[in-house]
Amino acid sequence: MVDKRRVITIGLTLIVAAAAGHFMQNGFAFAARTDVATHAIASGPADKSQIDIASALPTPPMDTISPEKLVTPPPWVEGRIVAAVSFQIEGGSLTDAPTPLFSSSFCEPTLVATAKPGAMMDVALSAPCNPNERIVVGQADLEFSDATGGDGSYFVSIPVMNNFDPISVRFANGSSVEAKPLVQSLELYDRVAITWQGGGIMHIHALENGAEFGSSGHVWSGSPGISNPIGRPTGGFLTSLGNPDVMRPKFAEVYSFPAGHVNQAGAVRLSVEAEVSDITCGKEIVGQTHQISGSGVVNTTQIALTIPACDSVGGFLVLKNLLQDMKIARN
Amino acid sequence: MISIRTVIAAVLFHIVLAAPASAQDVTLTSRDGSVEIAGTLLGYDGEFYRVDSDYGVLTVDGTGVLCGGPGCPDLEAFVATIVVSGAGAIANQLMPYLIEAFAHQQGYFAQRLITSDAEYSYVLNESDTGRTAARFIIRVTTSDEGFADLLSDEADIAMSLREVLPDEVTRGIEAGLGRLSSPAQNRVIALDALVPVASPRNSVLEISPEELAQVFSGEISNWQELGGIDAPIVLHAPDQRSSILNVFLEKIVLPAGRHLSANVKRHETNSDVVDAVARDPFAIGLSTLSEPGNARPLILTGGCGFRSGAVPEALKSEDYPLTAPLFLYLKGRRLPAVGREFMRFTQSPAAQVAVLRAGFVDQGIARTPVRRQGERLANAIRNAGPEIGLTELKRLVSALDGSRRLSVTFRFDDGASTLDAQSRSNVVLLARALETGTIGANELTFVGFSDGLGAAGANKRLSRQRAASVREAVLREATTADLGRISLNVDGFGEAMPMACDDTEWGRQVNRRVEIWSR
């Protein structure tokens, strides 16, 4: 019973969120793009109370981030989030807009990013007043879309492209929260990514050290490898990001190779496959390729792929030259 | 109606011999109405109309005329389109970096449109207005097909890993496309090199060009003969259309009077070659410096103590004997303005950054201090004898002392005094550096060396003459250089400091050179 109502509520919220997003895009597109007022980053030294709160929390497993660099949700927020959820399920009327029951400081979303092995970061969002909402998560141009849970929280592990572009979560109304990336193993990993919009399906295929399709060393979303192996990494891994169930989906696939760990010169051959489906056939998929050159600068190229005509539905457009092969120099 | 002479006087034009394309009726009228040219429009590049008129094919400056008739281009919506066709290594690896760097420098927003691996394009939009300013269409083919597309008017620029062939030059002249071999119609945009590769599991690390010729002609068929284990050698090479294979045949196999073995396994691309070689410990293959893949490059030895790895400085100076420049070739017809800007960009410092990112060797001038030339001095001492005495060695050492060798070096085609393609490009590079004052030296010496054939005295005279002629060529090109700030000297040391053995043609070619020493 509760479940059913919950589904209805979620569905309605999504529609409202989508409509709001649509309005924002068309009505306040300019304002949305330049909006910085709602950033909730604690830049510079945090005030005393915040440090106290942060140090009261369990220490993150990898001690690479100092608490000053992050915004940590105060412990009391969590209890109230539960209240917010129950409000949505039990008390919310399906026709009424949610009443702003909480003060703005309670609604203020927070983002926590924690460094992980594999030059990854765990990103945890707490946005009690933004449940079941479409969000765009990313770092600089490398973005994907997903949705917050019924309690306004969201969690994802993302590969970091560099340590200077903030990791951000953007909400339907154009406001966003940011967290600073801080990954110490960044220079050990070579990275390449594709991002795209709409209903298409694309895959990066990486052939490591002369591997052939289907053999070990062939890394793709069907055989993604692992980012945190026990011991020294010997191969790369693939991260697929984005949620096909949200409106106007944006996807990202990131391939990471531990070049700094692999003490052998060589090349990783990279290709991209785009599925010819009855949704995408004959159409254009718009996206970007992202490749890190030395010094951590991400080279982003705007791309538009023309998918073959609908008589080849079920097939794949295979592009061997869209991404440059990774060249691994001997350390 | 006025006579053709008046037309010639009234409008800027030149006559181009070309086959008429699809008929489009236009009438170009000068702004005061005094001149009128009717005909079929062959093309419009944003500035100039090309019209097949009663007077032949005319190129007419668009600013001086008004266009009337159904064939007129939409001037507001005009987008300069530049078709570039040719070698996959340039098309796939280098062009994306070059075009994106060019777009960035010019303030354009670039989008890459992809339909297949055989073709892609870049649309360059003005960042502020969003108006499309230019479109580059890149056809991924081969050097041969690039020239064919250029000659049949289907491409504006050809990408090639080899120089234009005499036959292609003739066909270009016949088609009214100018002389493709003339300096105005081609540019070296980056450097690459042919590199022999073997499996990382193979114990053989070095090979001489002579051995390489014997291996690929089938005379040496077992690794034991190269100091490896007792196993047959498996040969891999790119297919017949590959320019790299042709460089190999011309420089290494054919001069030795040999032919390529029929047992060579052919592959479509260089990456296919290196991948196959990497998998087989008994394989040897031909690839390039830009495509080492998972195989290991073999160091080239000269057979008598000289060795040369394919490192950037050795490619820039052509001390590595199998250097292969990357070329762009143009028709003898003006490109749209954005195309001309792009060609100028390819020679700029910003383009060299893009070249390095793409994995090729740039054309920036590097300087090597004398202390890093120990091996060359050792060669000179090893080579000393009755013909090169202590006095000459001392003169060489004192000339070297405190100077730096520039990476620009000049080499000559087979014994003649004509400069090879990379050296012709180096003449322009050095001239530009003199004009812009970026050399950072007070004194440059053009130092000639020769091979060891013939008498030492004659060789010394010949090497000095070559140095003088290179100096002349650079001065002719450097028209705006301030020669009050830098002195340009000439010297010659004949066969005193060889870089390879003289017993093969490629070795002699490496030794015949003019180096530039700066102080």
Tab-separated table of C-alpha atoms in Angstrom, chain A residues 161 175 206:
chain	number	residue	atom	x	y	z
A	161	MET	CA	39.803	13.771	-14.468
A	175	SER	CA	21.372	25.685	-8.605
A	206	ALA	CA	39.767	-1.068	-24.666
